[in-house]
Tab-separated table of C-alpha atoms in Angstrom:
chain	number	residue	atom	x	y	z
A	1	UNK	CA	-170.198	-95.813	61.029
A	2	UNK	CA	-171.401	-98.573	58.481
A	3	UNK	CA	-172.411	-95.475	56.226
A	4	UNK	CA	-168.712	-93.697	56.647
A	5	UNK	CA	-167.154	-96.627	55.589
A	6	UNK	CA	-169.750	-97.400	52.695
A	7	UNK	CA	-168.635	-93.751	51.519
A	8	UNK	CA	-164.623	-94.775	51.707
A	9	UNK	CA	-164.587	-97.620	50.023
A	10	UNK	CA	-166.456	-96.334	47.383
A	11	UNK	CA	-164.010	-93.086	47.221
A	12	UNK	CA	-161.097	-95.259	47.664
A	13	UNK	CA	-161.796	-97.772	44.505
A	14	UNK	CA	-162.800	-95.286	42.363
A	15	UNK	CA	-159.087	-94.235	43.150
A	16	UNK	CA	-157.654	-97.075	42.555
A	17	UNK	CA	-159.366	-97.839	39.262
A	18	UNK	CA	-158.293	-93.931	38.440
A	19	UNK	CA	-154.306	-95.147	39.011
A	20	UNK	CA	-154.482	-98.011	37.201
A	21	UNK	CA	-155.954	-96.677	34.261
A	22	UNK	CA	-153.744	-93.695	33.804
A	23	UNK	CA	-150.257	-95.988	34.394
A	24	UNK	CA	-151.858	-98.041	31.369
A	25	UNK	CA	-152.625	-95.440	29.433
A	26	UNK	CA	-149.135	-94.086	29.895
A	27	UNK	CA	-147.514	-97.267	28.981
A	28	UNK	CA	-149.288	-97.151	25.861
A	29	UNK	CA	-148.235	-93.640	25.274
A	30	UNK	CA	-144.577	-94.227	25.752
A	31	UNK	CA	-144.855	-96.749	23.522
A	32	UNK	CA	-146.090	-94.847	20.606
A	33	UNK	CA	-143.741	-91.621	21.338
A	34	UNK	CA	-140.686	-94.491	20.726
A	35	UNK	CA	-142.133	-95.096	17.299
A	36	UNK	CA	-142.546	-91.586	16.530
A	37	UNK	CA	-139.498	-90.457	17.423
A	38	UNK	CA	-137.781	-93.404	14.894
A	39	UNK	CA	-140.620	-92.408	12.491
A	40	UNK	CA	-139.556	-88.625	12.711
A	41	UNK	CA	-136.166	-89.579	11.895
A	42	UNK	CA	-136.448	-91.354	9.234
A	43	UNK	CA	-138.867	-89.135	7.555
A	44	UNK	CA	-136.210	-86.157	8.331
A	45	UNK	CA	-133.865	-88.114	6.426
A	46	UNK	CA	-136.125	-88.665	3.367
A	47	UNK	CA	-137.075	-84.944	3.633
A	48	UNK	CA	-133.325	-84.215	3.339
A	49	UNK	CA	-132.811	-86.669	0.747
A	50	UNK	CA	-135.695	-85.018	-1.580
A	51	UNK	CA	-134.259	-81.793	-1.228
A	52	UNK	CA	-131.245	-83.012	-2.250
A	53	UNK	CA	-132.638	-84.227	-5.316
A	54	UNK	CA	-134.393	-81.555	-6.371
A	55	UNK	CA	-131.403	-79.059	-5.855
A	56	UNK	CA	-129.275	-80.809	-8.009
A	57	UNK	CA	-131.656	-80.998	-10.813
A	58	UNK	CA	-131.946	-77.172	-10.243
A	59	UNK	CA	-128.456	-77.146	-10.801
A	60	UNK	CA	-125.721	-77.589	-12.938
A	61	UNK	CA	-124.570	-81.472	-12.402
A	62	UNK	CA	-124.135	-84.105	-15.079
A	63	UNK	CA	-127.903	-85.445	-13.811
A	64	UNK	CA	-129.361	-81.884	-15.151
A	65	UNK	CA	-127.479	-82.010	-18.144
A	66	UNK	CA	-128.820	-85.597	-19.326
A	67	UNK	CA	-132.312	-84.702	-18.214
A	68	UNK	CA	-132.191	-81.677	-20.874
A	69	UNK	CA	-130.573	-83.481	-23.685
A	70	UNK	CA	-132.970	-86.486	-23.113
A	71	UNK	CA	-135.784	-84.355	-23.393
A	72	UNK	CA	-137.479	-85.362	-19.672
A	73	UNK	CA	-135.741	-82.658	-17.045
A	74	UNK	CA	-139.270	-81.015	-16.582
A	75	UNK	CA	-140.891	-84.204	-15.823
A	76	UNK	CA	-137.810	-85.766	-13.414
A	77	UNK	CA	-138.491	-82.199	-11.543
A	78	UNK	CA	-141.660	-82.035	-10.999
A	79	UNK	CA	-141.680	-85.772	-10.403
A	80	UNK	CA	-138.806	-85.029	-7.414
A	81	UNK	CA	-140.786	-81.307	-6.444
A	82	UNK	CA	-143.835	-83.747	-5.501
A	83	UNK	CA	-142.412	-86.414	-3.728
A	84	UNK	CA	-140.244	-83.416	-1.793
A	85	UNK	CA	-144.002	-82.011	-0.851
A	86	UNK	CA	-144.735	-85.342	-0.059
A	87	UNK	CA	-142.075	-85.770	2.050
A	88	UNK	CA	-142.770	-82.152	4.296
A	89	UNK	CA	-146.360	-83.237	4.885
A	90	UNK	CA	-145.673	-86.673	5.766
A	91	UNK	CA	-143.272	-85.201	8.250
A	92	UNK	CA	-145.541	-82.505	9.460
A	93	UNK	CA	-148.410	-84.859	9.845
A	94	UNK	CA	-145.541	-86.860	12.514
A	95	UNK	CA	-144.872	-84.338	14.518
A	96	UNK	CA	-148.261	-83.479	14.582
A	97	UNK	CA	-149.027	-86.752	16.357
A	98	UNK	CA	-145.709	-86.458	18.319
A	99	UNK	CA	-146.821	-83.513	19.891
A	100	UNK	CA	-150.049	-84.696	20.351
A	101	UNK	CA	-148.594	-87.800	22.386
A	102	UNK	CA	-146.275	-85.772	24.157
A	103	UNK	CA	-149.134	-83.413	25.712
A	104	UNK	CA	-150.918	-86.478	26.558
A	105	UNK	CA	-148.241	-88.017	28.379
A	106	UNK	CA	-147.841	-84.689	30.831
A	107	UNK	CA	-151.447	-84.462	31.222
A	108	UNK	CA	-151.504	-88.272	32.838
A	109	UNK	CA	-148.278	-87.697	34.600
A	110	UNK	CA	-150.089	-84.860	35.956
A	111	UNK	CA	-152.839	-87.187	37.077
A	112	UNK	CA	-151.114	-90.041	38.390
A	113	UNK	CA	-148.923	-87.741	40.609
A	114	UNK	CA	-152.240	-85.994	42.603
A	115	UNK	CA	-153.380	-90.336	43.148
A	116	UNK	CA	-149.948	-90.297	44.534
A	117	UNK	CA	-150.715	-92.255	47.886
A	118	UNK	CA	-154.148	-93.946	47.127
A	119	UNK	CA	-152.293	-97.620	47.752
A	120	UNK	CA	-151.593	-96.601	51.397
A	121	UNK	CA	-154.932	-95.186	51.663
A	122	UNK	CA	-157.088	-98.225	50.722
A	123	UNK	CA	-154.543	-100.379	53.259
A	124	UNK	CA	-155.649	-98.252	56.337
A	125	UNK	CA	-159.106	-98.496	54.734
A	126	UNK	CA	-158.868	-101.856	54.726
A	127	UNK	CA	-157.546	-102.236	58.732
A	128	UNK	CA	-160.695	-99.751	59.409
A	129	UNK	CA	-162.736	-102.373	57.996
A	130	UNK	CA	-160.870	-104.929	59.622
A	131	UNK	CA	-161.380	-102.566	62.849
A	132	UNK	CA	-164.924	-102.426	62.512
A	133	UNK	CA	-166.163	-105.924	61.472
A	134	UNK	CA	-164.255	-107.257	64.700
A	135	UNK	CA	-166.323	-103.961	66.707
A	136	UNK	CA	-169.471	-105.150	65.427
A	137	UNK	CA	-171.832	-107.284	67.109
A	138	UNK	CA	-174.202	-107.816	63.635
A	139	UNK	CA	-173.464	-110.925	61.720
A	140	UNK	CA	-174.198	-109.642	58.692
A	141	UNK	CA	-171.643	-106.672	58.869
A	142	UNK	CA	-169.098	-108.196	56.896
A	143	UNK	CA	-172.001	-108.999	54.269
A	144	UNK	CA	-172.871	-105.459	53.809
A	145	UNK	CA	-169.251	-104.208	53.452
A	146	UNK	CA	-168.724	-106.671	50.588
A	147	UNK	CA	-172.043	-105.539	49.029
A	148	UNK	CA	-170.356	-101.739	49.265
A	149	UNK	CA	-167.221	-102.842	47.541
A	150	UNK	CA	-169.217	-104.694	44.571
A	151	UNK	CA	-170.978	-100.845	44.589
A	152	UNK	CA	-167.944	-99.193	43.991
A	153	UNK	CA	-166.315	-101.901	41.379
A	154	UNK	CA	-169.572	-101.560	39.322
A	155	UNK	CA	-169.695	-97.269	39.783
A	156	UNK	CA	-165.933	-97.495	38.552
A	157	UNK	CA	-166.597	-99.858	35.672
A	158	UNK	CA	-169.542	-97.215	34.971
A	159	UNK	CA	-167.824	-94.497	34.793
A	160	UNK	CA	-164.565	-96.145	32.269
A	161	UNK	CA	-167.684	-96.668	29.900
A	162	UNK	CA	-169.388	-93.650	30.381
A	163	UNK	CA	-165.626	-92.023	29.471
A	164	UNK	CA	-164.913	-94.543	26.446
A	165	UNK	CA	-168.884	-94.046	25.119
A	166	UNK	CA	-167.694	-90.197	24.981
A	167	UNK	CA	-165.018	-90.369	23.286
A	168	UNK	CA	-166.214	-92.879	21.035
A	169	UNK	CA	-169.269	-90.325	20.431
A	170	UNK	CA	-166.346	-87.565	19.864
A	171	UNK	CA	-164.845	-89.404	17.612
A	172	UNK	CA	-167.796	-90.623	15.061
A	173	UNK	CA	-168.832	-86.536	15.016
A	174	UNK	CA	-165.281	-86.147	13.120
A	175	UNK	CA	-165.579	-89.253	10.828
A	176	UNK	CA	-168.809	-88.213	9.909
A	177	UNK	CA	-167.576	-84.435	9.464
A	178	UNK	CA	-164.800	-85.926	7.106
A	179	UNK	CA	-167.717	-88.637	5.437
A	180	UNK	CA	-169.528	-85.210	4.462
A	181	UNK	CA	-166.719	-83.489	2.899
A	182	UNK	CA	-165.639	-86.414	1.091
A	183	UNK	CA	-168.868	-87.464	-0.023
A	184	UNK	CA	-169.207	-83.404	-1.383
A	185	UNK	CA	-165.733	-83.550	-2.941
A	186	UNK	CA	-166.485	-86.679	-5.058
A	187	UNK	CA	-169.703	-85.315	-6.226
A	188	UNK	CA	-167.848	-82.272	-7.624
A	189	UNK	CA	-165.228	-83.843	-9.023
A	190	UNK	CA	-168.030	-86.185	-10.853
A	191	UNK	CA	-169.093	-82.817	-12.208
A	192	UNK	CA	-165.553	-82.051	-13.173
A	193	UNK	CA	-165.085	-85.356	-14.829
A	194	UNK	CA	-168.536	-85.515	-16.748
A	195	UNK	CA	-168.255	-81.714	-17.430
A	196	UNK	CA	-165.230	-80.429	-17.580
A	197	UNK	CA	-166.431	-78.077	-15.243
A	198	UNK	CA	-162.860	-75.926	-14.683
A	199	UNK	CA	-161.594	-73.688	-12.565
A	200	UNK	CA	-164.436	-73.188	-10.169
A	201	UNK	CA	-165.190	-77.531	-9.514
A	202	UNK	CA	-161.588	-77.879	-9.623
A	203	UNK	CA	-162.022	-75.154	-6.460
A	204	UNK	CA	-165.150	-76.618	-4.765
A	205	UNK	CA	-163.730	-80.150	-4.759
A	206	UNK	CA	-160.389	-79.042	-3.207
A	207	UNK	CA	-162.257	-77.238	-0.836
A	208	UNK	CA	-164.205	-79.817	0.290
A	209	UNK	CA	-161.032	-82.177	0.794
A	210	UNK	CA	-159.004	-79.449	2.932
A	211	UNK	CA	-162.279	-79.624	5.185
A	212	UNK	CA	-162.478	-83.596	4.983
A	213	UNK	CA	-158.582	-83.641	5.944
A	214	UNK	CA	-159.042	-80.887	9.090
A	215	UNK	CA	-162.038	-83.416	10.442
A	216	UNK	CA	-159.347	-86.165	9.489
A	217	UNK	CA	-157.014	-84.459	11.894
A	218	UNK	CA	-159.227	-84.303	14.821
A	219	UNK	CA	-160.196	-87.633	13.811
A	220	UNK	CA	-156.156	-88.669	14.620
A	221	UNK	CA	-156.354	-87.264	18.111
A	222	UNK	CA	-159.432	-88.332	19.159
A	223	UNK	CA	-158.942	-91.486	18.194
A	224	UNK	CA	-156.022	-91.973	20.286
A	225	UNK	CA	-157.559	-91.025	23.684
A	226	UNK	CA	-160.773	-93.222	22.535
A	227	UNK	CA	-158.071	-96.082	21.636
A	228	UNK	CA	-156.461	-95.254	25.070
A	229	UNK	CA	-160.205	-95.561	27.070
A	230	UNK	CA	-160.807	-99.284	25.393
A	231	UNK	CA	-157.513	-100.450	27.130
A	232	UNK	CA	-158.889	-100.027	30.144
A	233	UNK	CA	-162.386	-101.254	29.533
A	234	UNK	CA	-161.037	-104.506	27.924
A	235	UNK	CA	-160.051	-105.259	30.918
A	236	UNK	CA	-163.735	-105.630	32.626
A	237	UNK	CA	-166.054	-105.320	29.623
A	238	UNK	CA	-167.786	-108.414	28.577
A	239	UNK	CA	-167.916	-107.521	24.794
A	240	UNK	CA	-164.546	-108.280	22.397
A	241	UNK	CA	-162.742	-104.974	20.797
A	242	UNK	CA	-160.473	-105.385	18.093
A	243	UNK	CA	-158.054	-102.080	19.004
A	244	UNK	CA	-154.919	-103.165	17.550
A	245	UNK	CA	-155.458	-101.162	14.153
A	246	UNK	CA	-157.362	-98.010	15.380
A	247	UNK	CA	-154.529	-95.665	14.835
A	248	UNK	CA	-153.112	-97.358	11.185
A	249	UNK	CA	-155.943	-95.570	9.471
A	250	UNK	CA	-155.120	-91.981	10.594
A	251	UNK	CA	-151.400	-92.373	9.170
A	252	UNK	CA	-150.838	-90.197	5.846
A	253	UNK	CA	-154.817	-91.024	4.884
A	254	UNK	CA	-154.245	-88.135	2.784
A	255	UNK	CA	-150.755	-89.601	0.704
A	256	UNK	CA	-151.105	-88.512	-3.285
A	257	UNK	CA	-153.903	-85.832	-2.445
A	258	UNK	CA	-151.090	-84.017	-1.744
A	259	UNK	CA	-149.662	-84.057	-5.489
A	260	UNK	CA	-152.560	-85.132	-7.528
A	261	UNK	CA	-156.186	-83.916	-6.282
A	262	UNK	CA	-157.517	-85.143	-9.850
A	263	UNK	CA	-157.966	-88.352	-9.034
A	264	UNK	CA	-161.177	-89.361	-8.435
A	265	UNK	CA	-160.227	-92.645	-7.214
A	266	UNK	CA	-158.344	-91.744	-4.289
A	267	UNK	CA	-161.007	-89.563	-2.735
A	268	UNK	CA	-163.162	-92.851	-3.757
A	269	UNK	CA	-160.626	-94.657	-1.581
A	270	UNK	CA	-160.266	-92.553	1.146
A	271	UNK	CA	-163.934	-92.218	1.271
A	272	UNK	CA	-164.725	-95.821	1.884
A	273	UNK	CA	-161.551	-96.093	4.955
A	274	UNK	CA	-163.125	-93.494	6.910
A	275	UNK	CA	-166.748	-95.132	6.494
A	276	UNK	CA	-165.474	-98.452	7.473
A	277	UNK	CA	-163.678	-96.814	10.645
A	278	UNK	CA	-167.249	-94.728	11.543
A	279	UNK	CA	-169.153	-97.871	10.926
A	280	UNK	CA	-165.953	-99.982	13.332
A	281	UNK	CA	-166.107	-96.899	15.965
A	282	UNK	CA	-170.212	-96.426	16.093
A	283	UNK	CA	-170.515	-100.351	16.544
A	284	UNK	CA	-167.947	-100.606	19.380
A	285	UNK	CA	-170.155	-97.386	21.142
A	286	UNK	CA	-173.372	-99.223	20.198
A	287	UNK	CA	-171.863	-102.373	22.317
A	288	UNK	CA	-170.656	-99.697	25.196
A	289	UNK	CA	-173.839	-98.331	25.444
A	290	UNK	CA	-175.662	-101.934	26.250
A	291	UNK	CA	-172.804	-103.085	28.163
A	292	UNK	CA	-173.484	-99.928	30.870
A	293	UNK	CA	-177.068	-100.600	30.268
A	294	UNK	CA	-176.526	-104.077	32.063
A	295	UNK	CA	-173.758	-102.728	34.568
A	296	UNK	CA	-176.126	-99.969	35.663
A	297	UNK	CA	-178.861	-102.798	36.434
A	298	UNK	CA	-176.806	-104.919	38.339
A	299	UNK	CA	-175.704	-101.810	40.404
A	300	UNK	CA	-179.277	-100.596	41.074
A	301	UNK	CA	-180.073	-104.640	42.170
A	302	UNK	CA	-177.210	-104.974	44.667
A	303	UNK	CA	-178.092	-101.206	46.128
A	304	UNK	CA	-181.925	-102.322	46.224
A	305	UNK	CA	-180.660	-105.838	48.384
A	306	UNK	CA	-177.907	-103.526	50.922
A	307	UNK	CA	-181.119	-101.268	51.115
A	308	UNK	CA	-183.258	-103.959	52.090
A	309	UNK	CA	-180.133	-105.570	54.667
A	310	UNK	CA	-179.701	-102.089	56.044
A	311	UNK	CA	-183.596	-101.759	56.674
A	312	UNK	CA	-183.451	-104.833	58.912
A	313	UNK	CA	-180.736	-103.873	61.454
């Protein structure tokens, strides 16, 4: 019987820990589909506003007419043509993430709705227990029961970090997927600065930023769920995790690649954000990794002492 209720507990908390984590990661996600759904707007409304202006310097208005005789119409066009482009990938890249969020949000409703009952199951648990300890005729019952419970808080806490190390892991393969094709793009536009290399550098180097920008995009999703995991290992984790400005690098990384991939500088720049987020995101696993190292110890020396108890009766 001691062994049943060994199993339930363990079952039961593992449960519990399941719940709690999903209805905070929810939270979270409701909060960021608010803020981009008002971010969507207002980029709709810039999008509209850009295609405004460009239409009316295609056509015949007053605005056209002093471009022409000032001498600058081609240069106020394509000036309004790239901050239109602008404006359709910045939206894009939005609903991108909205839909993202959205999928994530059904996937933990999902979730939370099969741990429906799990409350109502640890409280009959808990009058079992309360059944059995009263039963029992060995004083150190109650001793072992706790001893089961600190099992199951420990497997839980295991398995959060286990989950956060992976997607922590998941994430530094994209950063360092976008590191690599950044890191080739600036070399060949070196060689197109040094060289004047043409058409085909001019190719390779945009080449090598549409890869670093897909990796960049897996980077955005995968970052969320790893955000969403340190939520819930803040909570019992002994080490400190700065998670407030995880997602503030993913957000238009890519802004003036989209209208000028000649400047050197802003691969440069976007270069050096994604290493400092691979360095922030492989230190944080780093710290996971030792932190389960000592949670996995102190479970094996609280089995090895309920072994040892259990040996005795």
């Amino acid at each position: 019987m001691f062994l049943e209720i060994n199993e339930k507990l363990v079952k039961i908390q593992e449960k519990l820990r399941k719940k709690e984590k999903y209805q905070l990661q929810l939270n979270e996600y409701e909060k960021e589909w608010e803020s981009i759904q008002e971010t969507v707007r207002q980029l709709e409304k810039t999008l509209h506003s850009e295609e405004k202006d460009v239409k009316r310097l295609e056509g015949i208005s007053l605005v056209r007419l002093f471009a022409e005789l000032s001498g600058t119409k081609e240069e106020k066009l394509a000036k309004e043509k790239e901050e239109l482009v602008l404006a359709q990938y910045r939206l894009e890249e939005a609903m991108r993430s909205k839909n993202h969020i959205e999928e994530e949000k059904i996937r933990i409703e999902n979730e939370l709705s099969n741990l429906g009952h799990v409350e109502s199951e640890y409280q009959n648990l808990l009058l079992e227990k309360e059944s059995l300890l009263k039963s029992s005729q060995s004083p150190i019952a109650e001793k072992v029961l706790e001893m089961s419970e600190q099992e199951g808080i420990l497997q839980s806490k295991m398995k959060e970090l286990d989950e956060a190390i992976a997607a922590g892991e998941e994430l530094s393969n994209f950063l360092d997927e976008a590191l690599r094709a950044l890191k080739e793009a600036r070399s060949w536009g070196n060689v197109d600065m040094f060289t004047k290399g043409g058409f085909i550098t001019d190719m390779m180097k945009h080449q090598h930023i549409n890869n670093a920008e897909k990796s960049i995009r897996k980077a955005q999703a995968s970052m969320r769920s790893f955000q969403k995991e340190l939520l819930d290992v803040n909570k019992t984790s002994n080490i400190e995790i700065n998670i407030s400005d995880m997602l503030t690098f993913a957000d238009f990384i890519f802004d003036g690649f989209i209208t000028d991939f000649m400047v050197q500088g802003k691969i440069n720049k976007a270069l050096n954000q994604t290493q400092d987020e691979y360095d922030n995101t492989t230190e944080i696993v780093m710290n996971l990794n030792r932190e389960y190292n000592e949670t996995q110890l102190e479970l094996e020396k609280i089995k090895k002492e309920k072994r040892e108890i259990l040996e005795k009766l």
